[in-house]
mmCIF file of C-alpha atoms and ligand atoms in Angstrom:
data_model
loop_
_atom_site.group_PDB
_atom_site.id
_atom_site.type_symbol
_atom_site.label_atom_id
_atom_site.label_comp_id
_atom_site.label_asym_id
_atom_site.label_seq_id
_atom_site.Cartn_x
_atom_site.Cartn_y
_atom_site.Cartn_z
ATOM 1 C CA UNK A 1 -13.528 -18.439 -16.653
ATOM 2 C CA UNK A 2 -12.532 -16.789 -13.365
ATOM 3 C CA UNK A 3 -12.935 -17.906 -9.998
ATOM 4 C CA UNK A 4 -14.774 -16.379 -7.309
ATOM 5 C CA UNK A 5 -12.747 -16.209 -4.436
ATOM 6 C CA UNK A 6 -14.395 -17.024 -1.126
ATOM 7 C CA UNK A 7 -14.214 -13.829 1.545
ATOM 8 C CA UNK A 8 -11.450 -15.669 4.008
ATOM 9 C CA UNK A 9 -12.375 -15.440 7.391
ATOM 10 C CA UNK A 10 -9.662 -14.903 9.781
ATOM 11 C CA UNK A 11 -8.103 -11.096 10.386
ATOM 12 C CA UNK A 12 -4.637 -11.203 8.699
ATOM 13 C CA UNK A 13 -2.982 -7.921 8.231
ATOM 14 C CA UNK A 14 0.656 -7.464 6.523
ATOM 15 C CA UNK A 15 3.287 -4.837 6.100
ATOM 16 C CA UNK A 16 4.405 -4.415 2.672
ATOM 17 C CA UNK A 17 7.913 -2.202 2.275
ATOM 18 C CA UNK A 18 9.475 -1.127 -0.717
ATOM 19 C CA UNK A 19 13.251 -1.946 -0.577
ATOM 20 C CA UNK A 20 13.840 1.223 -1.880
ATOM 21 C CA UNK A 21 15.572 2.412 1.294
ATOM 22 C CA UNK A 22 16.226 1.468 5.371
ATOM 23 C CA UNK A 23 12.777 2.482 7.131
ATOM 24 C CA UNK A 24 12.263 5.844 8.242
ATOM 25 C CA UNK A 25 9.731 7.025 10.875
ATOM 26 C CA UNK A 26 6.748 7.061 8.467
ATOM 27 C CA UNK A 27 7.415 3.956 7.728
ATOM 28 C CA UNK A 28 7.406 2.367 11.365
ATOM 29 C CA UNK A 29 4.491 3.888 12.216
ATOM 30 C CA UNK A 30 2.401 1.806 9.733
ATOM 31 C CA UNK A 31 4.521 -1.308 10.797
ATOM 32 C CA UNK A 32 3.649 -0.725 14.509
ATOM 33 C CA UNK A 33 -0.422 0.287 13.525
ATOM 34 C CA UNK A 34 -0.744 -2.942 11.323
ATOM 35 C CA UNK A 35 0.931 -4.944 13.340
ATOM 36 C CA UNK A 36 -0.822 -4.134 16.648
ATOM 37 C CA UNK A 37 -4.232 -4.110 15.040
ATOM 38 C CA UNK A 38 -3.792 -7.882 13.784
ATOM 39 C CA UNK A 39 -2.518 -8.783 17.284
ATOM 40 C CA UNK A 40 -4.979 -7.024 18.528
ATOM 41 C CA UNK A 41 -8.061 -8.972 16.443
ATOM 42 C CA UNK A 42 -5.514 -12.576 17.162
ATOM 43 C CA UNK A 43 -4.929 -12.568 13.531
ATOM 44 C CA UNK A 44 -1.760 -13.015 11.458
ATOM 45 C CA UNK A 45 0.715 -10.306 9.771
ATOM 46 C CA UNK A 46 2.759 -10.923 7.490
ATOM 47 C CA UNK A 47 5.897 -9.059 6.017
ATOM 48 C CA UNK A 48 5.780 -8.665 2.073
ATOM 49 C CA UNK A 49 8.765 -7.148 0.506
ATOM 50 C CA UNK A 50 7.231 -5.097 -2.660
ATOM 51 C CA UNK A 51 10.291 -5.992 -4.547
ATOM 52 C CA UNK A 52 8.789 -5.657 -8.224
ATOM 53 C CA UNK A 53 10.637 -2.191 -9.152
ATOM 54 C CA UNK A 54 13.993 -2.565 -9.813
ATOM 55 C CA UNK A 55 14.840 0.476 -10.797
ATOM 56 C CA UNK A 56 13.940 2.284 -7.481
ATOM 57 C CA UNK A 57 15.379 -0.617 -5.727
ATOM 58 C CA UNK A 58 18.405 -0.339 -2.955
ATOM 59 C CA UNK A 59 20.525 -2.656 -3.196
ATOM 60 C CA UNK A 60 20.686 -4.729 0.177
ATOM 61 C CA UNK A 61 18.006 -2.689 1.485
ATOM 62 C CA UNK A 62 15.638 -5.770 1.905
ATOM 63 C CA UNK A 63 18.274 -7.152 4.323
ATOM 64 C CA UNK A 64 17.836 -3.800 5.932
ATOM 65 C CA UNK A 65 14.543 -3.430 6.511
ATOM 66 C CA UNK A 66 14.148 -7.202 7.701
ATOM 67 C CA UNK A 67 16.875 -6.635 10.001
ATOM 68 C CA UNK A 68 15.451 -3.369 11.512
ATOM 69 C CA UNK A 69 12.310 -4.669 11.948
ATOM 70 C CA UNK A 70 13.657 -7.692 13.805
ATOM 71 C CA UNK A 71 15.255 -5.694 16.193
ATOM 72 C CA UNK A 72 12.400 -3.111 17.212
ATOM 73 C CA UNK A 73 10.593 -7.017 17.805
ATOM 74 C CA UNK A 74 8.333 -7.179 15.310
ATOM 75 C CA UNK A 75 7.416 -11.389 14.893
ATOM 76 C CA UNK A 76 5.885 -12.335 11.449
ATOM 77 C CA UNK A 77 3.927 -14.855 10.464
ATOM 78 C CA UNK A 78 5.278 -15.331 6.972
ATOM 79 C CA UNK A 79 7.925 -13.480 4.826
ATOM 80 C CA UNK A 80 7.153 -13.357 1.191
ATOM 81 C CA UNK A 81 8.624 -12.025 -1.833
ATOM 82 C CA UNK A 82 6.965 -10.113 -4.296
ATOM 83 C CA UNK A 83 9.517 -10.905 -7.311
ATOM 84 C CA UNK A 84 8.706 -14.344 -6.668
ATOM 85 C CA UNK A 85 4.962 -13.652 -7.925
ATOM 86 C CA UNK A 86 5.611 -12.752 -11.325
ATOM 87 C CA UNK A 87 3.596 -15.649 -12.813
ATOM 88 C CA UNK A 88 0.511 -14.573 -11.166
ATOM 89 C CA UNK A 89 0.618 -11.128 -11.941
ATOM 90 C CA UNK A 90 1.012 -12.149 -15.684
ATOM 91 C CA UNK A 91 -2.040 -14.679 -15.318
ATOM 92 C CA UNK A 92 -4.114 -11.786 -14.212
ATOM 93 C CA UNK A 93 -3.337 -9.539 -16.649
ATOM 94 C CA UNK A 94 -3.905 -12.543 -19.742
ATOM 95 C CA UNK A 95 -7.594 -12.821 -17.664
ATOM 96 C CA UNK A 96 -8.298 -9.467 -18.434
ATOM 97 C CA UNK A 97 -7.517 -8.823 -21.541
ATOM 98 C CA UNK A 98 -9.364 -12.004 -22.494
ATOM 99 C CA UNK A 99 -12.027 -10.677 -20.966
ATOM 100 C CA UNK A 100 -11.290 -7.311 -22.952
ATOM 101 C CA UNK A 101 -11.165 -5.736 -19.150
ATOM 102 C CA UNK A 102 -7.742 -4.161 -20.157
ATOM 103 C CA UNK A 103 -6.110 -2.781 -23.397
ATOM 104 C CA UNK A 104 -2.528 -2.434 -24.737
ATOM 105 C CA UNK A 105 -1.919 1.401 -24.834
ATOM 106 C CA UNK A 106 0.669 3.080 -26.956
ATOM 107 C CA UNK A 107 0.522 6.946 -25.090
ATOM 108 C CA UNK A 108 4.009 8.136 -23.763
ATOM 109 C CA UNK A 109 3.377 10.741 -21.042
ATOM 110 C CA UNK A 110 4.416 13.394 -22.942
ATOM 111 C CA UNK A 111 1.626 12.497 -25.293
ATOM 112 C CA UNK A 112 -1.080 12.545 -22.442
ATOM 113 C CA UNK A 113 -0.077 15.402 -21.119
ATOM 114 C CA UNK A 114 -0.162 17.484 -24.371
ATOM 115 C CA UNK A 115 -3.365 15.852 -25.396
ATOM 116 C CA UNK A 116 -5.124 17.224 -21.885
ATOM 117 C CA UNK A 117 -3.464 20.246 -21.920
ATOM 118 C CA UNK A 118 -4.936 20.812 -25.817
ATOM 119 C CA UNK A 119 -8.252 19.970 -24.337
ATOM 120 C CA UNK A 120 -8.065 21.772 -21.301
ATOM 121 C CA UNK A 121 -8.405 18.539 -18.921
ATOM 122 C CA UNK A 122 -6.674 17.278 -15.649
ATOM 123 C CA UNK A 123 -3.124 16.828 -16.743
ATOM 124 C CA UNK A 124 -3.137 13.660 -14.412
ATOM 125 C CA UNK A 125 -6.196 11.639 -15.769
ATOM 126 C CA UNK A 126 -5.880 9.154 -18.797
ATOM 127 C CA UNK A 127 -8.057 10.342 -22.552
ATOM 128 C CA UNK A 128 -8.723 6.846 -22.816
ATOM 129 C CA UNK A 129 -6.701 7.215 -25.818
ATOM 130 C CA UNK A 130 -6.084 3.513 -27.265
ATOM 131 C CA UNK A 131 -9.478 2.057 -26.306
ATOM 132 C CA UNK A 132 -10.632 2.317 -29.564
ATOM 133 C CA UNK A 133 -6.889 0.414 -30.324
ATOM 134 C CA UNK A 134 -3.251 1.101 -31.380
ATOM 135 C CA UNK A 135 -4.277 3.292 -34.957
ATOM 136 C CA UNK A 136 -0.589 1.131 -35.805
ATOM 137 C CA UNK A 137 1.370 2.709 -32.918
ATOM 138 C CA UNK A 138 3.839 0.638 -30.830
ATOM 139 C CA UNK A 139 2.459 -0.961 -27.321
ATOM 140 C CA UNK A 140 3.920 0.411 -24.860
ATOM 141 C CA UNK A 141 2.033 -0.411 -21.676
ATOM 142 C CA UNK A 142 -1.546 -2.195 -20.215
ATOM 143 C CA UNK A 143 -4.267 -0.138 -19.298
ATOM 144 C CA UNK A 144 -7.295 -1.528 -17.190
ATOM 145 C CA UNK A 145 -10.662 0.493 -18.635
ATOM 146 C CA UNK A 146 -12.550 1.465 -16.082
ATOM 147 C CA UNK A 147 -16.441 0.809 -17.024
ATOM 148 C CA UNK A 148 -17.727 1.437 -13.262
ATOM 149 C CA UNK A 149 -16.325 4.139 -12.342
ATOM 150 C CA UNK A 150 -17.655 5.010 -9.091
ATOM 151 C CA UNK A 151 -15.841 2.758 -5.995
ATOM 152 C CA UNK A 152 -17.168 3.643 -2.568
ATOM 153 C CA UNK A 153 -14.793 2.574 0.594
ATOM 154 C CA UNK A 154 -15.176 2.702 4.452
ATOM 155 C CA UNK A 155 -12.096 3.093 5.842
ATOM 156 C CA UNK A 156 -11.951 2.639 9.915
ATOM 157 C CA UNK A 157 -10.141 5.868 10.420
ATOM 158 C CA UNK A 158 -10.817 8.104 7.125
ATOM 159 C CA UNK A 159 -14.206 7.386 6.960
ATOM 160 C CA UNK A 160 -16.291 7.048 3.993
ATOM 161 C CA UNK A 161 -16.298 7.759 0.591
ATOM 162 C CA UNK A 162 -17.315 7.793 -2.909
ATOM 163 C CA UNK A 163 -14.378 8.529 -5.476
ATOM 164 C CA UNK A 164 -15.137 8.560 -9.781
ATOM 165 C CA UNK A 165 -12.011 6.767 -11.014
ATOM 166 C CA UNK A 166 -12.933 8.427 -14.027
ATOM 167 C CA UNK A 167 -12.481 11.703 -12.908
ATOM 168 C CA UNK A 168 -9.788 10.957 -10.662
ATOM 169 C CA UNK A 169 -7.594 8.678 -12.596
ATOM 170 C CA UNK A 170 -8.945 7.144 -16.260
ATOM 171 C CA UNK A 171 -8.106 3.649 -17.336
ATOM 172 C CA UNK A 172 -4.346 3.249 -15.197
ATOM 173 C CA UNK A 173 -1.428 1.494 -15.645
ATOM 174 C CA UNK A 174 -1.235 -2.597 -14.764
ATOM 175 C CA UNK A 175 1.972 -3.239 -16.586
ATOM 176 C CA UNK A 176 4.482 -0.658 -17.152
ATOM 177 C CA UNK A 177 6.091 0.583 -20.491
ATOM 178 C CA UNK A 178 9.310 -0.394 -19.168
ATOM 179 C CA UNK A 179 7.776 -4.237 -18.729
ATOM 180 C CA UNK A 180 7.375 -4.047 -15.034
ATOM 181 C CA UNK A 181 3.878 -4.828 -13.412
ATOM 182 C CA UNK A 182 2.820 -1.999 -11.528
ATOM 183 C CA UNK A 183 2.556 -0.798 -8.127
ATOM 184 C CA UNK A 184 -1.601 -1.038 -8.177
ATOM 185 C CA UNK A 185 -1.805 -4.762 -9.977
ATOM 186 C CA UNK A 186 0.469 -6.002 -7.667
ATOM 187 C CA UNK A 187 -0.327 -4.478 -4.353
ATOM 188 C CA UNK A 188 -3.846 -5.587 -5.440
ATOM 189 C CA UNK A 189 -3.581 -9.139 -5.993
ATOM 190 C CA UNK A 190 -1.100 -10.040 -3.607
ATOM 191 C CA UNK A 191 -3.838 -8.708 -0.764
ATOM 192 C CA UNK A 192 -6.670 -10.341 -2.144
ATOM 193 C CA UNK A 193 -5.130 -13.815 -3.260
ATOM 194 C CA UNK A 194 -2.902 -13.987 0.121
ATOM 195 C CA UNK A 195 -6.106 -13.152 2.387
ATOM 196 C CA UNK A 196 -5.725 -10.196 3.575
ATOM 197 C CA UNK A 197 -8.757 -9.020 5.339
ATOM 198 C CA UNK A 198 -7.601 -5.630 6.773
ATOM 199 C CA UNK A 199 -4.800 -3.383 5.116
ATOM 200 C CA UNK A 200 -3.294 -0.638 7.453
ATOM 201 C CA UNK A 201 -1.005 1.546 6.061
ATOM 202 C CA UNK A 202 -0.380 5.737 5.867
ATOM 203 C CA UNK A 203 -2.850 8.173 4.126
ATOM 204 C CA UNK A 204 -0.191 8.898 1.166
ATOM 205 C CA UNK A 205 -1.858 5.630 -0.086
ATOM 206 C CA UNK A 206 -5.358 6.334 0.354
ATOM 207 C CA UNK A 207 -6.015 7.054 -3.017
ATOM 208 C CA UNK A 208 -5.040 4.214 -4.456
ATOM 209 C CA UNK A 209 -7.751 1.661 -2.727
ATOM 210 C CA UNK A 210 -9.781 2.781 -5.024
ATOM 211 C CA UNK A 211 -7.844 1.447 -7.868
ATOM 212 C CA UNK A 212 -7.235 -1.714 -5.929
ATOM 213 C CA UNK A 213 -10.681 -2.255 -5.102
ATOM 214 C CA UNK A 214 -11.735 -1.486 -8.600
ATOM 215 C CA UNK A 215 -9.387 -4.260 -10.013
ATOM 216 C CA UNK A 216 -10.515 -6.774 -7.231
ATOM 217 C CA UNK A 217 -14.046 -6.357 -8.543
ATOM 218 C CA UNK A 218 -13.231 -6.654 -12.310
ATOM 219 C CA UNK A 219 -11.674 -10.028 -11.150
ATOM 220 C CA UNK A 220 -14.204 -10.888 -9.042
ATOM 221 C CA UNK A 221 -11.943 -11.054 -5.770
ATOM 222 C CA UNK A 222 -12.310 -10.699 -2.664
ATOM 223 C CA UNK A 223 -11.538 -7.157 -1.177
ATOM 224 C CA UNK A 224 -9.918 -5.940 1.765
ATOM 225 C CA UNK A 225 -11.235 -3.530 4.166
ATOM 226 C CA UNK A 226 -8.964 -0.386 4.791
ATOM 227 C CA UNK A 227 -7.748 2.104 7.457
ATOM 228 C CA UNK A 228 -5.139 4.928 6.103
ATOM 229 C CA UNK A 229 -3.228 6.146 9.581
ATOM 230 C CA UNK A 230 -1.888 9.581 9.547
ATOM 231 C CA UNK A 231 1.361 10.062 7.444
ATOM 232 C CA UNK A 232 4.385 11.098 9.373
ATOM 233 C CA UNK A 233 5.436 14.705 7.613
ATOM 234 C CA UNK A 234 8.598 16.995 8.224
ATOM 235 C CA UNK A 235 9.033 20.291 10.085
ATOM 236 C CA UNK A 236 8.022 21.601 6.405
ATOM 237 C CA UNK A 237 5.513 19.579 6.014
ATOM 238 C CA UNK A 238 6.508 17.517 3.443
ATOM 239 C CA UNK A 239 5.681 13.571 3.536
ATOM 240 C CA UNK A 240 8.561 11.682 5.472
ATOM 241 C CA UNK A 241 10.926 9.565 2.650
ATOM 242 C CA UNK A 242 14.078 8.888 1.226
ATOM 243 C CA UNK A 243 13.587 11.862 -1.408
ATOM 244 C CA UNK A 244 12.898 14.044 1.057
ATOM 245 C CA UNK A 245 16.413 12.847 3.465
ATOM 246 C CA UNK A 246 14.515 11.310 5.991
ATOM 247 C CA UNK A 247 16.540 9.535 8.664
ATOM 248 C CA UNK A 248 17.104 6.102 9.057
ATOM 249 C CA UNK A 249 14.816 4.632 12.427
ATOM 250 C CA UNK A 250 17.892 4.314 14.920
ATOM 251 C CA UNK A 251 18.281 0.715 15.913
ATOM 252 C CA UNK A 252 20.366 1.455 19.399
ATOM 253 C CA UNK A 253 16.809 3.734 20.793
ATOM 254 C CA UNK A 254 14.429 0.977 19.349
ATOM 255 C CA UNK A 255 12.249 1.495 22.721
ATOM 256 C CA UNK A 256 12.231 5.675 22.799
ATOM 257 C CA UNK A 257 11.686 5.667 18.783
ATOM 258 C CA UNK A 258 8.807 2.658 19.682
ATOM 259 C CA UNK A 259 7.372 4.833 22.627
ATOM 260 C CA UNK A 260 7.598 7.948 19.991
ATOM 261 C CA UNK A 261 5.561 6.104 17.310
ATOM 262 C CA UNK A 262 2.800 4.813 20.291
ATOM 263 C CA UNK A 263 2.009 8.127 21.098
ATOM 264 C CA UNK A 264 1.909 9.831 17.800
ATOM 265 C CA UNK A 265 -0.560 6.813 17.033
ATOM 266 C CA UNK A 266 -3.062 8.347 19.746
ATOM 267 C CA UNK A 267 -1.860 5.389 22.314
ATOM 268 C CA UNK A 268 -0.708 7.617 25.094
ATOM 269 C CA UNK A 269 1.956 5.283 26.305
ATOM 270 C CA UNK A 270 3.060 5.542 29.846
ATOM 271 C CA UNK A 271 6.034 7.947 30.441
ATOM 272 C CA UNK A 272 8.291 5.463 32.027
ATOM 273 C CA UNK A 273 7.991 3.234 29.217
ATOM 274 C CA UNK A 274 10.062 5.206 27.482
ATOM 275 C CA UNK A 275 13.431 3.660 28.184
ATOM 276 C CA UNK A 276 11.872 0.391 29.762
ATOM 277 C CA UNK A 277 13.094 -1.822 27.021
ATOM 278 C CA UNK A 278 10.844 -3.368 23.898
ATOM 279 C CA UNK A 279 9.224 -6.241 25.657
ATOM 280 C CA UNK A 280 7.416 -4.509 28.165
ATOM 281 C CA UNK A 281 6.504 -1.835 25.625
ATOM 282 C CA UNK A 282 5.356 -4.162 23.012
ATOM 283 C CA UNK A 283 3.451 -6.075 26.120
ATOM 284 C CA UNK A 284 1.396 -2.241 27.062
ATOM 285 C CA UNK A 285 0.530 -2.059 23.246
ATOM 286 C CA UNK A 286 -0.631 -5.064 22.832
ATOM 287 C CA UNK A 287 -2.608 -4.723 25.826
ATOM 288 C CA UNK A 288 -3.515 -1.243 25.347
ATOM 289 C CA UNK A 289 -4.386 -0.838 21.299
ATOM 290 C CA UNK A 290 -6.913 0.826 20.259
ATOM 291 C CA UNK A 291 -7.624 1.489 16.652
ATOM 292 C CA UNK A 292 -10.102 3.928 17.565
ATOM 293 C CA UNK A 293 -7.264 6.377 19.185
ATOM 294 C CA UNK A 294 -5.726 6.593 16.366
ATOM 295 C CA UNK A 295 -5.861 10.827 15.103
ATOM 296 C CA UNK A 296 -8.594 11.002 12.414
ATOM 297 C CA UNK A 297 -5.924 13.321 10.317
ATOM 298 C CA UNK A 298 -4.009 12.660 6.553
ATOM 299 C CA UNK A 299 -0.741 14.079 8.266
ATOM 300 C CA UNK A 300 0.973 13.566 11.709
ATOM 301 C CA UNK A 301 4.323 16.237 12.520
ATOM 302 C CA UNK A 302 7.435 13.280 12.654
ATOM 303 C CA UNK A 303 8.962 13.884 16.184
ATOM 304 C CA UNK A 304 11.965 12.653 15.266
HETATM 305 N N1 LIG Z 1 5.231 -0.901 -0.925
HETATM 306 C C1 LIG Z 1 4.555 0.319 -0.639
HETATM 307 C C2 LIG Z 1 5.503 1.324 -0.034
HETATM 308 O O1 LIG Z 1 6.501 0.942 0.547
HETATM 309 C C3 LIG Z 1 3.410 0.164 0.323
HETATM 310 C C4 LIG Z 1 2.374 -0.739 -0.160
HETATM 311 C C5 LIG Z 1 1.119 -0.801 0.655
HETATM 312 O O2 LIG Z 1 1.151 -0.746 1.887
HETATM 313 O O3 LIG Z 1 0.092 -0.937 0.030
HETATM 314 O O4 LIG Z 1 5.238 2.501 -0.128
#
């Protein structure tokens, strides 16, 4: 039987890095937005270290990223572990396949992507292949079937919309051939079951509310509510990331680099705030935040 989970009532917001590398600019900028905005509504944030992929893991880049943040100021509420949520990811998963929700599916991605290129379909979007069950293949990874396919969200800076999951997606991954739970199962539960009522984070992850959302409802969670900020993109326009050599956020400019991320968040910080030091910086944001300023765009140019 599953539990309905009451809608929780206070604003708590959290960052949620992936040690996969020190923080870049892109990566501060939805630290500083989610951060002000739970300040902002007296609410809690919370750091979660997504720490569930080890093979695109950094070693001591958790240290990192805890360290970085402490010095540009940031104060958390509560630090917390993905790895150490294994058990509950695995609970959800047994629900639904009890409640034949999700489905063991043998398809290698070669396989999918011959099978929609033979049928002329979106190379990115699931057949639905092993619904109907193995045919004797090997399981390889869980699939959650999407029966309602259309999820509608209104996001406080994107706006509103209506996306098919069928068209978009098909029935996606919750556990991972190579054993791991994924990204979307995770990411999921861990906002819904730690009471998150607001996630803030950059546009690059827009997409993928929808899938969250979708599994919330199949368990009959609760659901955040979501605003996607601007991603922080290169001088060629490509998304800001470790793939793409983007710097590390210098630690010894914390206030200019703080000032920088302010403005390109629509704040208009005060010019001589720029090398005033953090705490009077931090003290105009919180004063001065406004969600609303925030650019209504999916990319932002990274000024540094
Ligand atoms: N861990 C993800 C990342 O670093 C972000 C997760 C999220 O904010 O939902 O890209």
């Amino acid at each position: 039987m599953i539990k309905i989970h009451k809608q929780p009532t206070a604003y708590r917001g959290r960052f949620a890095p992936s040690p996969s590398g020190p923080l870049h600019f892109g990566s501060l900028l939805a630290a500083v937005a989610s951060y002000l905005q739970a300040r902002k509504m007296k609410g809690e944030w919370w750091l979660r270290i997504e720490d569930i992929d080890p093979p695109r893991e950094v070693k001591g880049a958790s240290k990192h990223i805890i360290q970085t943040l402490k010095l540009y100021g940031f104060e958390w509420d509560r630090l917390c572990y993905q790895h150490q949520r294994l058990d509950i990811y695995s609970k959800y998963i047994n629900m639904l396949l009890d409640n034949k929700a999700a489905y063991f599916c043998a398809c290698s991605r070669q396989e999918i992507k011959r099978y929609n290129q033979q049928h002329a379909r979106n190379l990115a979007v699931y057949p639905g292949t092993c619904r109907a069950g193995l045919n004797g293949k090997k399981a390889r990874s869980i699939r959650i079937k999407i029966q309602h396919p259309d999820i509608t969200i209104t996001d406080a800076i994107q706006g509103r919309r209506c996306l098919n999951l069928t068209e978009k997606i098909g029935d996606f991954v919750i556990k991972r051939a190579d054993g791991f739970f994924s990204y979307q199962l995770a990411v999921a539960l861990d906002d819904s079951l730690q009471g998150m009522t607001e996630i803030v984070r950059g546009y690059d992850l827009y997409e993928s509310s929808f899938s969250q959302r979708y599994l919330c409802q199949q368990l009959n969670l609760h659901s955040p509510d979501y605003a996607h900020i601007p991603v922080a993109v290169n001088a060629q326009g490509i998304k800001l990331s470790k793939q793409a050599a983007a710097k590390d956020i210098a630690t010894e400019i914390a206030d200019k680099t703080l000032w920088q991320a302010l403005k390109c968040l629509g704040q208009q910080p005060p010019e001589q705030l720029k090398s005033g030091g953090l705490k009077q910086l931090w003290q105009w944001g919180l004063k001065h935040w406004d969600i609303q300023k925030i650019p209504r765009e999916q990319t932002i140019n990274s000024p540094v």
